[in-house]
mmCIF file of N, CA and C in Angstrom:
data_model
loop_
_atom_site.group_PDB
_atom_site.id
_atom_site.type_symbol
_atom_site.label_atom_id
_atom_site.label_comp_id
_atom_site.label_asym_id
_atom_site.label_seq_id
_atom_site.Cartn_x
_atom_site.Cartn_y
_atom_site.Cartn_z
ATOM 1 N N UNK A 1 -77.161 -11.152 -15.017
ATOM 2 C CA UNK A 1 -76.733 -10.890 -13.679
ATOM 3 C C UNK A 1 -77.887 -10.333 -12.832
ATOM 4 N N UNK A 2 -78.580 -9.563 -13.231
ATOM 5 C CA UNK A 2 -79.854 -9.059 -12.788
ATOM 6 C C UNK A 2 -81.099 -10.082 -11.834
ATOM 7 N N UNK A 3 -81.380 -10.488 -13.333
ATOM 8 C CA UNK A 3 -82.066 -11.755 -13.243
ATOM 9 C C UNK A 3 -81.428 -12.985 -12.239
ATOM 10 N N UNK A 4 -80.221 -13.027 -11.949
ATOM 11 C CA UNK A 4 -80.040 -13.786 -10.532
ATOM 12 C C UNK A 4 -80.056 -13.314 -9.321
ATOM 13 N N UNK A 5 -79.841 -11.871 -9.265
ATOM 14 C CA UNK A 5 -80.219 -11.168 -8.270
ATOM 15 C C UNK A 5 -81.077 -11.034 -7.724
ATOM 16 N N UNK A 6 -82.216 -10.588 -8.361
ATOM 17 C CA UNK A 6 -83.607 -10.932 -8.517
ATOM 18 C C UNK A 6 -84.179 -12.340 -7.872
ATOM 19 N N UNK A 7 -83.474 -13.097 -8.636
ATOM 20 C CA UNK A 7 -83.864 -14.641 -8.463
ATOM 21 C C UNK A 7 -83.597 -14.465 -6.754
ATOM 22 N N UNK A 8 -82.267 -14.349 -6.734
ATOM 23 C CA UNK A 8 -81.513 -14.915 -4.827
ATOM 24 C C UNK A 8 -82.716 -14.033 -3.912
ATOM 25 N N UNK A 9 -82.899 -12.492 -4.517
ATOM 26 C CA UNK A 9 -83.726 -11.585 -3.278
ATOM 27 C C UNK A 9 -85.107 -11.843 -3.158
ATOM 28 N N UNK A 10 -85.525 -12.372 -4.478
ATOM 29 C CA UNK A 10 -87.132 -12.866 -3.842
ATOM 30 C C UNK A 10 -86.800 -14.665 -3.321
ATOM 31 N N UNK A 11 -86.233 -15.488 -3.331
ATOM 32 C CA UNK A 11 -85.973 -16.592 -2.670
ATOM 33 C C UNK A 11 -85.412 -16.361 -1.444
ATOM 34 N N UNK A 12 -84.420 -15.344 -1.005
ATOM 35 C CA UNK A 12 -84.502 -15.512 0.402
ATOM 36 C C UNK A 12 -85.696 -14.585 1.391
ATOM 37 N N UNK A 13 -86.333 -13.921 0.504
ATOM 38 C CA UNK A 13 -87.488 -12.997 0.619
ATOM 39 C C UNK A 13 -88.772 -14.535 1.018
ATOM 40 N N UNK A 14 -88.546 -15.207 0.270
ATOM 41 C CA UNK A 14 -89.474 -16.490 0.493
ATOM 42 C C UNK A 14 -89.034 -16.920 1.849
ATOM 43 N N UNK A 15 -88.018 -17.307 2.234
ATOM 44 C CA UNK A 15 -87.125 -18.514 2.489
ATOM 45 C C UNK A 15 -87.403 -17.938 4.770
ATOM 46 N N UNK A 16 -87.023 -16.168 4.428
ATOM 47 C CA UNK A 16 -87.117 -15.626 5.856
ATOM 48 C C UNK A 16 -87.904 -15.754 6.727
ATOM 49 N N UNK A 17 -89.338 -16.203 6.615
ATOM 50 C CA UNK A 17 -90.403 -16.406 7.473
ATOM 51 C C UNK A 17 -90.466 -17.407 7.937
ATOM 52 N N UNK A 18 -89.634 -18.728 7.184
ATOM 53 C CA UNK A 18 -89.810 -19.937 7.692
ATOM 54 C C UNK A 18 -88.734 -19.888 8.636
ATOM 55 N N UNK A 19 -87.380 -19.564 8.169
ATOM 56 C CA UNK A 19 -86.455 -19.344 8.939
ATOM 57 C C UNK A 19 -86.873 -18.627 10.094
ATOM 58 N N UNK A 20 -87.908 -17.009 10.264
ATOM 59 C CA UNK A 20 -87.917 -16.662 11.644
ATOM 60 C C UNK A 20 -88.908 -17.525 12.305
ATOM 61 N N UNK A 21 -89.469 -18.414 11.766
ATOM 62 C CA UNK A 21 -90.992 -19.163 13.058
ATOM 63 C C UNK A 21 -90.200 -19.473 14.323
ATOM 64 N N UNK A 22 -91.267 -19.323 15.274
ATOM 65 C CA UNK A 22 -90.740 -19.676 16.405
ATOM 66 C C UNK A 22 -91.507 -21.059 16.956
ATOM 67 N N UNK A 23 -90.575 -21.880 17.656
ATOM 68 C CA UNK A 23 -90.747 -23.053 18.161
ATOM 69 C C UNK A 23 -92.146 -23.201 18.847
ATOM 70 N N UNK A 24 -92.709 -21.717 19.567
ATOM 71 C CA UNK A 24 -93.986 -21.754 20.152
ATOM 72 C C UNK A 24 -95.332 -21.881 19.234
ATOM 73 N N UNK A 25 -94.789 -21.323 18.136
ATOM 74 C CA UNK A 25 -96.069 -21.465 17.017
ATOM 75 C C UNK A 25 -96.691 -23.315 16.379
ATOM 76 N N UNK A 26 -96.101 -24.001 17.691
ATOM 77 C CA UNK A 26 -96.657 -25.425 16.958
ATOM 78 C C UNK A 26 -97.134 -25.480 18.495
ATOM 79 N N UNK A 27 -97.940 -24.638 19.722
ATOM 80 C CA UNK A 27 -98.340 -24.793 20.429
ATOM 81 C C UNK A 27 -100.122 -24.742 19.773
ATOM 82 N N UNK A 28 -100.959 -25.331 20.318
ATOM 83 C CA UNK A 28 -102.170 -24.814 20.018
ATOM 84 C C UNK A 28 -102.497 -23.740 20.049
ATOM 85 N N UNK A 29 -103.763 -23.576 19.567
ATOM 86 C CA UNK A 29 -104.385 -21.659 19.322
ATOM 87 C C UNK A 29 -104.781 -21.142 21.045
ATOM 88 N N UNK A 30 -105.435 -22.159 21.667
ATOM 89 C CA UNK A 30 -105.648 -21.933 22.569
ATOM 90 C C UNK A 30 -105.065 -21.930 24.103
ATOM 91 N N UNK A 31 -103.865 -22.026 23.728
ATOM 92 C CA UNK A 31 -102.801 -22.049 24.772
ATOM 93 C C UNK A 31 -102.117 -20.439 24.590
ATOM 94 N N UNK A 32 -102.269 -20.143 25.420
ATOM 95 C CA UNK A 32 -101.695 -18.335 26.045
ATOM 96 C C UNK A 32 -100.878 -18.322 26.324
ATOM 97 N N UNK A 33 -100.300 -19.265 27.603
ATOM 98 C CA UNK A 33 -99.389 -19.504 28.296
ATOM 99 C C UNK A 33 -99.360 -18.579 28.906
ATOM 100 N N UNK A 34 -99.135 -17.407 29.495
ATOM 101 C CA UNK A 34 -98.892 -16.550 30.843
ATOM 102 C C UNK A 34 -100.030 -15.425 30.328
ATOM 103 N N UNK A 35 -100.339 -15.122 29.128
ATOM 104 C CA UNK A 35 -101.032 -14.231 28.849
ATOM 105 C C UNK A 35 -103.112 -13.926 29.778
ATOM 106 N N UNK A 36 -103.028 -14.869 30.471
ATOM 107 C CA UNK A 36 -104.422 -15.375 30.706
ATOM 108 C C UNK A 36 -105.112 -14.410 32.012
ATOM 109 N N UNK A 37 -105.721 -13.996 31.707
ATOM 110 C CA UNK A 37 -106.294 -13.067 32.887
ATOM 111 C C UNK A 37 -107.277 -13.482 33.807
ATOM 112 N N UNK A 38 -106.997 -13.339 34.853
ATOM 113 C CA UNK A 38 -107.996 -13.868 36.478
ATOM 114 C C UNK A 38 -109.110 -12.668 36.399
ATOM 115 N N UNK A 39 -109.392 -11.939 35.271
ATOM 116 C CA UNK A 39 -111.012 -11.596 35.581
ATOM 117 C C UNK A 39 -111.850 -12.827 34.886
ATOM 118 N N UNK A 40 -113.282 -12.621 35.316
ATOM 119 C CA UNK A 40 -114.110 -13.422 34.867
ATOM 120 C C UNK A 40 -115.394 -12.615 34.679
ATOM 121 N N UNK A 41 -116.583 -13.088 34.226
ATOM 122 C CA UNK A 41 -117.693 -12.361 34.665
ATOM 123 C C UNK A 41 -118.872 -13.371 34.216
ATOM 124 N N UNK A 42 -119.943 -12.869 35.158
ATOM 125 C CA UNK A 42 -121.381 -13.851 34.735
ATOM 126 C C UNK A 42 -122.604 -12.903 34.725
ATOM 127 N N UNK A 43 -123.216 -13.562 33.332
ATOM 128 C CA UNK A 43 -124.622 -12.576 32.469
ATOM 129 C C UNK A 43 -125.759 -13.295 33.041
ATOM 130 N N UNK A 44 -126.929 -12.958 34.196
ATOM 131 C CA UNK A 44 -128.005 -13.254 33.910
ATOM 132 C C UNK A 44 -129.317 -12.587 33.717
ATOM 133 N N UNK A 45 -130.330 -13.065 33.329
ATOM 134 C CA UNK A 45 -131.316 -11.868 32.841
ATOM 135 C C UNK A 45 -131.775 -11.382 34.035
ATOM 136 N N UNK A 46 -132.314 -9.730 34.312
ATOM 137 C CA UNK A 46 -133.185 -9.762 34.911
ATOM 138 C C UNK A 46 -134.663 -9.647 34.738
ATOM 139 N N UNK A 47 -135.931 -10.274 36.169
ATOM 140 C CA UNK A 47 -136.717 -9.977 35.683
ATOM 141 C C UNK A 47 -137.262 -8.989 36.645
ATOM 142 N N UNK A 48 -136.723 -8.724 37.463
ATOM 143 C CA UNK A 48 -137.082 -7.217 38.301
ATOM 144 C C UNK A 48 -136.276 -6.795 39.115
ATOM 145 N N UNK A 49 -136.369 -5.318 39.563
ATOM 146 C CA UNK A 49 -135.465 -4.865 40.323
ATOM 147 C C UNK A 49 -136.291 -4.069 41.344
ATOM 148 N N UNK A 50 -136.310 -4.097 42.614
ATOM 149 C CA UNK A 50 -137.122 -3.702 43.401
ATOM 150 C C UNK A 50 -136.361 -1.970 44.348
ATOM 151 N N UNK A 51 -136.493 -0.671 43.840
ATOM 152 C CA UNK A 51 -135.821 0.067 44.700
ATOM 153 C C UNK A 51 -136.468 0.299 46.089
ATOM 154 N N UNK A 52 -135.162 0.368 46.756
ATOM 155 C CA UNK A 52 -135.746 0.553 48.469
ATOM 156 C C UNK A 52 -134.570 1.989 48.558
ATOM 157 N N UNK A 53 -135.019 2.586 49.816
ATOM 158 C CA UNK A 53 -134.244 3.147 50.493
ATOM 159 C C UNK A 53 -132.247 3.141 50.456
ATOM 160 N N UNK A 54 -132.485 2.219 50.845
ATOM 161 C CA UNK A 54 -131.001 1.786 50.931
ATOM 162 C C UNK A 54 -130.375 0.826 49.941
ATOM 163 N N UNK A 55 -131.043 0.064 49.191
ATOM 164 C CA UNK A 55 -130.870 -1.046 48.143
ATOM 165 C C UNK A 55 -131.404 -1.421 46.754
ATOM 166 N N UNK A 56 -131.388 -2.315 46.597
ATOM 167 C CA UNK A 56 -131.737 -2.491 44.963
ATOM 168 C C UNK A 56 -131.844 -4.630 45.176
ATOM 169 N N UNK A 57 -133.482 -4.568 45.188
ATOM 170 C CA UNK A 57 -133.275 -6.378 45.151
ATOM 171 C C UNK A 57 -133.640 -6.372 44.304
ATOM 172 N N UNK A 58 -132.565 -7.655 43.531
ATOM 173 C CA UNK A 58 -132.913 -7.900 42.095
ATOM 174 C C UNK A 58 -133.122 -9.394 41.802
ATOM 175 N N UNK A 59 -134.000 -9.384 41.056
ATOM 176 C CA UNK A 59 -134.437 -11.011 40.873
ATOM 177 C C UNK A 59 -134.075 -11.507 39.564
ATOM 178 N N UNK A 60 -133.305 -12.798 39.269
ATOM 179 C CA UNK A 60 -132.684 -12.863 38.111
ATOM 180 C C UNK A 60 -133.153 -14.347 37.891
ATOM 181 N N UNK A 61 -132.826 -14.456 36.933
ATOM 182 C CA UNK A 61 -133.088 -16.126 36.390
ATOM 183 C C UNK A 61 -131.980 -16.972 36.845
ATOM 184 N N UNK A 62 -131.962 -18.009 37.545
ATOM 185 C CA UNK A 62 -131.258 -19.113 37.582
ATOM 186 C C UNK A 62 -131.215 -20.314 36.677
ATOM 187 N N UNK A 63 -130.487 -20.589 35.808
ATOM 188 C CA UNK A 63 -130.634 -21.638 34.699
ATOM 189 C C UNK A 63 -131.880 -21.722 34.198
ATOM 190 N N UNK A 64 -132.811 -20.572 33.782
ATOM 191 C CA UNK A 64 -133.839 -20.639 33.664
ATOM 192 C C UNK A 64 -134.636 -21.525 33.947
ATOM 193 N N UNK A 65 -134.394 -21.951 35.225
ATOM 194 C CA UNK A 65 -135.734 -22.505 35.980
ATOM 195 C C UNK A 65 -135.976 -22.115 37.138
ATOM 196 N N UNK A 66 -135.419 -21.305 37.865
ATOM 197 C CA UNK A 66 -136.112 -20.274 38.966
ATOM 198 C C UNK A 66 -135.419 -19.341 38.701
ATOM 199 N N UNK A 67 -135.826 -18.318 39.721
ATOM 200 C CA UNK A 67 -135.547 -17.542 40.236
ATOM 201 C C UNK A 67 -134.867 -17.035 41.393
ATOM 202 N N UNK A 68 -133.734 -16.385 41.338
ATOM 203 C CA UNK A 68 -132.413 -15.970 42.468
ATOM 204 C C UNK A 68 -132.766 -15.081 42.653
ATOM 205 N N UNK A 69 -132.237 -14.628 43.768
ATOM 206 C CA UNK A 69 -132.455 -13.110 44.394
ATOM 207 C C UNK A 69 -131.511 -12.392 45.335
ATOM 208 N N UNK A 70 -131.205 -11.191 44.778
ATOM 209 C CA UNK A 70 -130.026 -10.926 45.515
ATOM 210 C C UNK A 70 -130.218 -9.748 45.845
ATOM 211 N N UNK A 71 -129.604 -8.945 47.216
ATOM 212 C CA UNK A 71 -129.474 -7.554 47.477
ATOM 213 C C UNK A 71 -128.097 -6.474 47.261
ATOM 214 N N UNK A 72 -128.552 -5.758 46.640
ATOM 215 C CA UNK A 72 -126.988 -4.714 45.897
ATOM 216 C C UNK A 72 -127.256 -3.403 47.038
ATOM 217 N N UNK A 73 -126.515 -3.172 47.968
ATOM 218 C CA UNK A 73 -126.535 -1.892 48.931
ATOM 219 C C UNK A 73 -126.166 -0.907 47.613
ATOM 220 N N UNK A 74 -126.905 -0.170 47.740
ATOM 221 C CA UNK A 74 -127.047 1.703 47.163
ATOM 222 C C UNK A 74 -125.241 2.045 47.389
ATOM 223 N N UNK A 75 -124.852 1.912 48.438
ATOM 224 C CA UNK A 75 -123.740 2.594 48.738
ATOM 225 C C UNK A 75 -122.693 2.045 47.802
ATOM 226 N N UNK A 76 -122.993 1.336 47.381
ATOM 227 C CA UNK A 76 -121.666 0.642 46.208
ATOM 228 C C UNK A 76 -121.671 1.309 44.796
ATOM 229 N N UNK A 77 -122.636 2.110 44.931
ATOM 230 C CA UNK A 77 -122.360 2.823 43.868
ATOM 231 C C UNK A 77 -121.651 4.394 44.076
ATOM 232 N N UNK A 78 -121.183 4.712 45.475
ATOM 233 C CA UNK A 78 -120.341 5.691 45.907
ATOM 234 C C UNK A 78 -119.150 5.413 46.308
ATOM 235 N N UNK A 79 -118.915 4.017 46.345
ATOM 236 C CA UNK A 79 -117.731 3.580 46.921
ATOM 237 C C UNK A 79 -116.449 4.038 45.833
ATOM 238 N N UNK A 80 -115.454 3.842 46.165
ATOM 239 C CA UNK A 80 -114.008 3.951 45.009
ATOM 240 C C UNK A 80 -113.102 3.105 45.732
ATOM 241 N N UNK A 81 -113.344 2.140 44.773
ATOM 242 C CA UNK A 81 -113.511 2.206 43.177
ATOM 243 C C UNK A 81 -115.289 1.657 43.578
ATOM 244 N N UNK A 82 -116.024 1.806 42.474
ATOM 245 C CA UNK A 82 -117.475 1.536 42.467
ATOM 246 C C UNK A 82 -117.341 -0.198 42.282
ATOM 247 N N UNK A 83 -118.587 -0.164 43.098
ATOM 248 C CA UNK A 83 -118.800 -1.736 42.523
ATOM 249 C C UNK A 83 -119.917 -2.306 42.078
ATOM 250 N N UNK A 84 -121.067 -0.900 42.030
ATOM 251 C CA UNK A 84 -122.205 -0.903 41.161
ATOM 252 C C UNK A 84 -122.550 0.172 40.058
ATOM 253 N N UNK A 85 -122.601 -0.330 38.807
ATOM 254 C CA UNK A 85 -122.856 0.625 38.260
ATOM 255 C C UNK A 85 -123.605 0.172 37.122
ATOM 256 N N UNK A 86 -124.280 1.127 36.593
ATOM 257 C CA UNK A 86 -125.731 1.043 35.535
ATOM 258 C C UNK A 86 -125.449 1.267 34.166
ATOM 259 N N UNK A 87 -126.172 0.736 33.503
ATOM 260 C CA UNK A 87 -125.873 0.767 32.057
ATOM 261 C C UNK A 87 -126.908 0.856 31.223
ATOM 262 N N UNK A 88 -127.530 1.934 30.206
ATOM 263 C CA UNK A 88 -128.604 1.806 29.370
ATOM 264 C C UNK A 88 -129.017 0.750 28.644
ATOM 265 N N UNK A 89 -130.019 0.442 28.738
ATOM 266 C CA UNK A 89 -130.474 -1.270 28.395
ATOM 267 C C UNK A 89 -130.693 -1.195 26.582
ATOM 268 N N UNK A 90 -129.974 -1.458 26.015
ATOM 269 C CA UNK A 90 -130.158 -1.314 24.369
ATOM 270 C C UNK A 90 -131.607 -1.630 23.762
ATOM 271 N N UNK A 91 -132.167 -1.568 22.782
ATOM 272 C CA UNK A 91 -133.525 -1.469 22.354
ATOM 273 C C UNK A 91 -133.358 -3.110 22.225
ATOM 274 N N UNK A 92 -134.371 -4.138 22.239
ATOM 275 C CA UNK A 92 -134.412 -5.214 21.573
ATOM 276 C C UNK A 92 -133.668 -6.179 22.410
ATOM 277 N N UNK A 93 -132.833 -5.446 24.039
ATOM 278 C CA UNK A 93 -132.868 -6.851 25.012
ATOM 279 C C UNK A 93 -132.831 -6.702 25.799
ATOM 280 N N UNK A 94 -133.178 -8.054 26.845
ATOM 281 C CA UNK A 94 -133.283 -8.168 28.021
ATOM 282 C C UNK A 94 -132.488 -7.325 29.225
ATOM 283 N N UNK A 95 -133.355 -6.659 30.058
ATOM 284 C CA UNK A 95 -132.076 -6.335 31.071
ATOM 285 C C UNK A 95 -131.405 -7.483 31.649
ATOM 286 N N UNK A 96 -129.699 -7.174 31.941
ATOM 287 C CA UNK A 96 -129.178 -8.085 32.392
ATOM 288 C C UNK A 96 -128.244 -7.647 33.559
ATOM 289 N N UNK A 97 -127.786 -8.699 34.642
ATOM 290 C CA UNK A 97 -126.983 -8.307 35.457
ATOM 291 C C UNK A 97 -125.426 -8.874 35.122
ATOM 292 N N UNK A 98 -123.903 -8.213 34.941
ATOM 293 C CA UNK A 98 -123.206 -8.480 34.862
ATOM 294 C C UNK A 98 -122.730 -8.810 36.304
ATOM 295 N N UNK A 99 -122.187 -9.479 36.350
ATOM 296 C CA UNK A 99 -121.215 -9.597 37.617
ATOM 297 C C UNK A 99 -119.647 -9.891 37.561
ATOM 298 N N UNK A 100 -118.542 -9.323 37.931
ATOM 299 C CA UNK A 100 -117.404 -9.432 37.581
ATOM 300 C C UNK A 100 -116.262 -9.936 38.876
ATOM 301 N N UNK A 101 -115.869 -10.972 38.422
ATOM 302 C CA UNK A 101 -114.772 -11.443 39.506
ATOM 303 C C UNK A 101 -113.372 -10.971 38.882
ATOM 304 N N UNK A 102 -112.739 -11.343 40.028
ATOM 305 C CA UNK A 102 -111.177 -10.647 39.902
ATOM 306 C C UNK A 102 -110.697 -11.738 40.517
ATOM 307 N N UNK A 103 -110.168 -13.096 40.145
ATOM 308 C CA UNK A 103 -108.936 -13.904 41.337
ATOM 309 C C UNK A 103 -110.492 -14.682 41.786
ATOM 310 N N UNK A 104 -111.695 -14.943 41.338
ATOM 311 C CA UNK A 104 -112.818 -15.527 42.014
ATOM 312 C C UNK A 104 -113.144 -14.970 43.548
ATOM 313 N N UNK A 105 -112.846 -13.870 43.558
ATOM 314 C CA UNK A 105 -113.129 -12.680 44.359
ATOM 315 C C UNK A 105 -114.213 -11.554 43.877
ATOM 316 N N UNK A 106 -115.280 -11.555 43.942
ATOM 317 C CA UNK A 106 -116.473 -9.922 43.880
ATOM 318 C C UNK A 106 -115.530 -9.032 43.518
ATOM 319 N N UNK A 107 -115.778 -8.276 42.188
ATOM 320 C CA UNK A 107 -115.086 -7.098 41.861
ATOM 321 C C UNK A 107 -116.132 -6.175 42.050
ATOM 322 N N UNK A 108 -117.131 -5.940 41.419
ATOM 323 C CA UNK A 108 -118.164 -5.151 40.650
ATOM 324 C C UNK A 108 -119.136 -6.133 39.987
ATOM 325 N N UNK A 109 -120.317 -4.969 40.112
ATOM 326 C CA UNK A 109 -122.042 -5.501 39.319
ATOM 327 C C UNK A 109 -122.193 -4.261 38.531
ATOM 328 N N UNK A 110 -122.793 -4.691 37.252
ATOM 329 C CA UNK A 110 -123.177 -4.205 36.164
ATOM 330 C C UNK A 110 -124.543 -4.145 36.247
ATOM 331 N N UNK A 111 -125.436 -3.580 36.038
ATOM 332 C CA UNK A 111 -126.757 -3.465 35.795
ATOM 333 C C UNK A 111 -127.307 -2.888 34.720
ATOM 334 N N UNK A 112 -127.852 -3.518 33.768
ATOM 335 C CA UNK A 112 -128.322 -3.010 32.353
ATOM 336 C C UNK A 112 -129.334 -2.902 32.279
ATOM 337 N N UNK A 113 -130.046 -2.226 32.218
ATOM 338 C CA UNK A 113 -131.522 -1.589 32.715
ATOM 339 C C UNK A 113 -131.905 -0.382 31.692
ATOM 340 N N UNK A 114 -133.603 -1.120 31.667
ATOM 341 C CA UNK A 114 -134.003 0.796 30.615
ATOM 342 C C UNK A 114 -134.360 1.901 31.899
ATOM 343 N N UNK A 115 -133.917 3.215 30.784
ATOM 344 C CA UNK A 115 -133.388 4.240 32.250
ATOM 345 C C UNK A 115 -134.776 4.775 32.324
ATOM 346 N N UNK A 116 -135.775 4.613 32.033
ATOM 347 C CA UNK A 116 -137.587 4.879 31.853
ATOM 348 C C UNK A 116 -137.277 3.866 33.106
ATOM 349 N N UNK A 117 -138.035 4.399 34.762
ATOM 350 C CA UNK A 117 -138.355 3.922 35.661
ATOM 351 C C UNK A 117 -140.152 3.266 35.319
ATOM 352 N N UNK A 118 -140.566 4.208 35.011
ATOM 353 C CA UNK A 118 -142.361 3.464 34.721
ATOM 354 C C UNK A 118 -142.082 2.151 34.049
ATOM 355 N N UNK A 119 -140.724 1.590 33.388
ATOM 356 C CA UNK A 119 -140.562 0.290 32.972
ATOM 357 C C UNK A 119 -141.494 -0.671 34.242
ATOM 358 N N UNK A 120 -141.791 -1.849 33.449
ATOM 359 C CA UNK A 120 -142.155 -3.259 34.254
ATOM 360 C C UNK A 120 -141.410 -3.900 35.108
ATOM 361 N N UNK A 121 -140.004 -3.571 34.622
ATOM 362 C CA UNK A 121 -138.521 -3.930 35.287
ATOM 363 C C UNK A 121 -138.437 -3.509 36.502
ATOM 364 N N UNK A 122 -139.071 -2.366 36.525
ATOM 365 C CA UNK A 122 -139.031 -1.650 37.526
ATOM 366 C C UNK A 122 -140.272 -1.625 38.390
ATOM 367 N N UNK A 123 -139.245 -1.565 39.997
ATOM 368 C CA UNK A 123 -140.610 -1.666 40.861
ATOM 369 C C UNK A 123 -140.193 -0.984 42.793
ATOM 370 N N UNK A 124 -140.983 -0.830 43.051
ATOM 371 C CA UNK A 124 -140.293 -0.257 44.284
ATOM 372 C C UNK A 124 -141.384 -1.000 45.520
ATOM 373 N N UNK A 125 -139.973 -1.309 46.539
ATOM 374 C CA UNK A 125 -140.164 -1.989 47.234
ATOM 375 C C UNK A 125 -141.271 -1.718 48.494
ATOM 376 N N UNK A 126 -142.018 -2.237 48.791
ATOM 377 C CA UNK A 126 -143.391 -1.398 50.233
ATOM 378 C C UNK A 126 -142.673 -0.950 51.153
ATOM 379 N N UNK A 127 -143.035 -0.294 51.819
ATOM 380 C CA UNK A 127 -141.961 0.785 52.979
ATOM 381 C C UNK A 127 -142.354 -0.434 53.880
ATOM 382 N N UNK A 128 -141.341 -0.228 54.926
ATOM 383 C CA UNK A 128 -141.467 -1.025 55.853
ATOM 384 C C UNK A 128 -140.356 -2.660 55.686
ATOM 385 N N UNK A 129 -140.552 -3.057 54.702
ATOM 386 C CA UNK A 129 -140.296 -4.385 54.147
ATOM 387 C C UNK A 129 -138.811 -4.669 54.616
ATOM 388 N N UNK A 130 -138.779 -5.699 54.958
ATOM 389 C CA UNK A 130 -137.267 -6.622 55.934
ATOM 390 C C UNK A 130 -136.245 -6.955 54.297
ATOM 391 N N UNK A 131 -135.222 -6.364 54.284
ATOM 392 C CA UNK A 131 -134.315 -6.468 53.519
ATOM 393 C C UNK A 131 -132.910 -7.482 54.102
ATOM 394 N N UNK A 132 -133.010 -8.402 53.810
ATOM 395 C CA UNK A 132 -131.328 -8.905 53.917
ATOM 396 C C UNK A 132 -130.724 -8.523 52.938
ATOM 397 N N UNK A 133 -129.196 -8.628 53.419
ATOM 398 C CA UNK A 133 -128.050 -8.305 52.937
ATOM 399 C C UNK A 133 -127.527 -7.091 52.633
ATOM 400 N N UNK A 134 -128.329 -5.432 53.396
ATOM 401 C CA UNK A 134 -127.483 -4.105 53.089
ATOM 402 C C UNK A 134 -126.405 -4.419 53.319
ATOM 403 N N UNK A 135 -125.406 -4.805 54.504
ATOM 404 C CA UNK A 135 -124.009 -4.508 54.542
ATOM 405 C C UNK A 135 -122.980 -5.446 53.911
ATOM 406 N N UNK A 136 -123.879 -5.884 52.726
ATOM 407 C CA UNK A 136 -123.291 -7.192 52.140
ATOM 408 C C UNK A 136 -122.352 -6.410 51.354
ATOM 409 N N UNK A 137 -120.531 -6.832 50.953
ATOM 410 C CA UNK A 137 -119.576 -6.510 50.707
ATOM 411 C C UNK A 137 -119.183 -7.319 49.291
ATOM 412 N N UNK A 138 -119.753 -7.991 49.689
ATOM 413 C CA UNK A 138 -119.642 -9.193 48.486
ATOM 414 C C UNK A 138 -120.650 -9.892 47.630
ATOM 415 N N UNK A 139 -121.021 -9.731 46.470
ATOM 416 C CA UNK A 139 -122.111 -10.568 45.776
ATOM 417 C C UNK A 139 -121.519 -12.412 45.136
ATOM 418 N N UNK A 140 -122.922 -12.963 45.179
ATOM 419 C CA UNK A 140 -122.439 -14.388 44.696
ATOM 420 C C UNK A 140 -123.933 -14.554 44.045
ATOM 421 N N UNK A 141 -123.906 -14.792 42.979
ATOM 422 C CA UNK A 141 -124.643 -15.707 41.944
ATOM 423 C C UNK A 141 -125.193 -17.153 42.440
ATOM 424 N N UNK A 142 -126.588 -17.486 42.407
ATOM 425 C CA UNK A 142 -126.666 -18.806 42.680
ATOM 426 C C UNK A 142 -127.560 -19.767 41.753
ATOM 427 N N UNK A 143 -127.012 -20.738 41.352
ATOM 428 C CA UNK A 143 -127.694 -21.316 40.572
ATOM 429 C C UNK A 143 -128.359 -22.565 40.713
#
């Protein structure tokens, strides 16, 4: 009597998982279905960052065959919520610029940088020098 007991509780012990699958589990791996989030973000290297007064121009690689260039106003890093902010550049890589969309809308810029200014990375801009884009609100990547 045991021994069928046994028998029935590990067979329906088998039997329950197939019984609970759900109909969605023969969807692919890569189907979410509502789970999918409208952030995004884009990594490119930098190869300098120029401080000014009021800004930060930074020159980045475009598909590594030129060079882009963009201006980040200073003040975005006081704003709230921030939409610039810095990050210690790890031993062994490149500084890089994150950039983060929300809805393909400008959220925030990341800047990964070694925090040693005498870096090469680093460079400051000649007084005087014509800056576009301080009251720029919005960054865009160009490739």
């Amino acid at each position: 009597m045991k021994k069928i007991l046994l028998t029935l509780i590990f067979g329906f012990a088998m039997l329950l998982p197939v019984l609970a699958q759900d109909s969605d589990s023969k969807k692919p791996i890569w189907d979410h279905g509502d789970n999918v989030s409208d952030i995004s973000y884009e990594n490119v290297t930098i190869y300098k960052v120029y401080d000014s007064k009021d800004a930060y121009v930074v020159l980045y690689a475009k598909n590594g065959l030129g060079i882009g260039k963009v201006t980040i106003p200073k003040s975005w890093a006081k704003e709230s919520p921030r939409k610039l902010s810095f990050r210690r550049q790890p031993a062994g890589m490149y500084p890089y610029m994150t950039v983060i969309n929300k809805g393909g809308e400008f959220l925030k810029v990341w800047l990964t940088l070694p925090v040693n200014r005498k870096d090469e990375t680093w460079a400051v801009l000649p007084a005087g020098s014509k800056i576009e884009g301080i009251d720029a609100t919005t960054l865009q990547l160009q490739y």
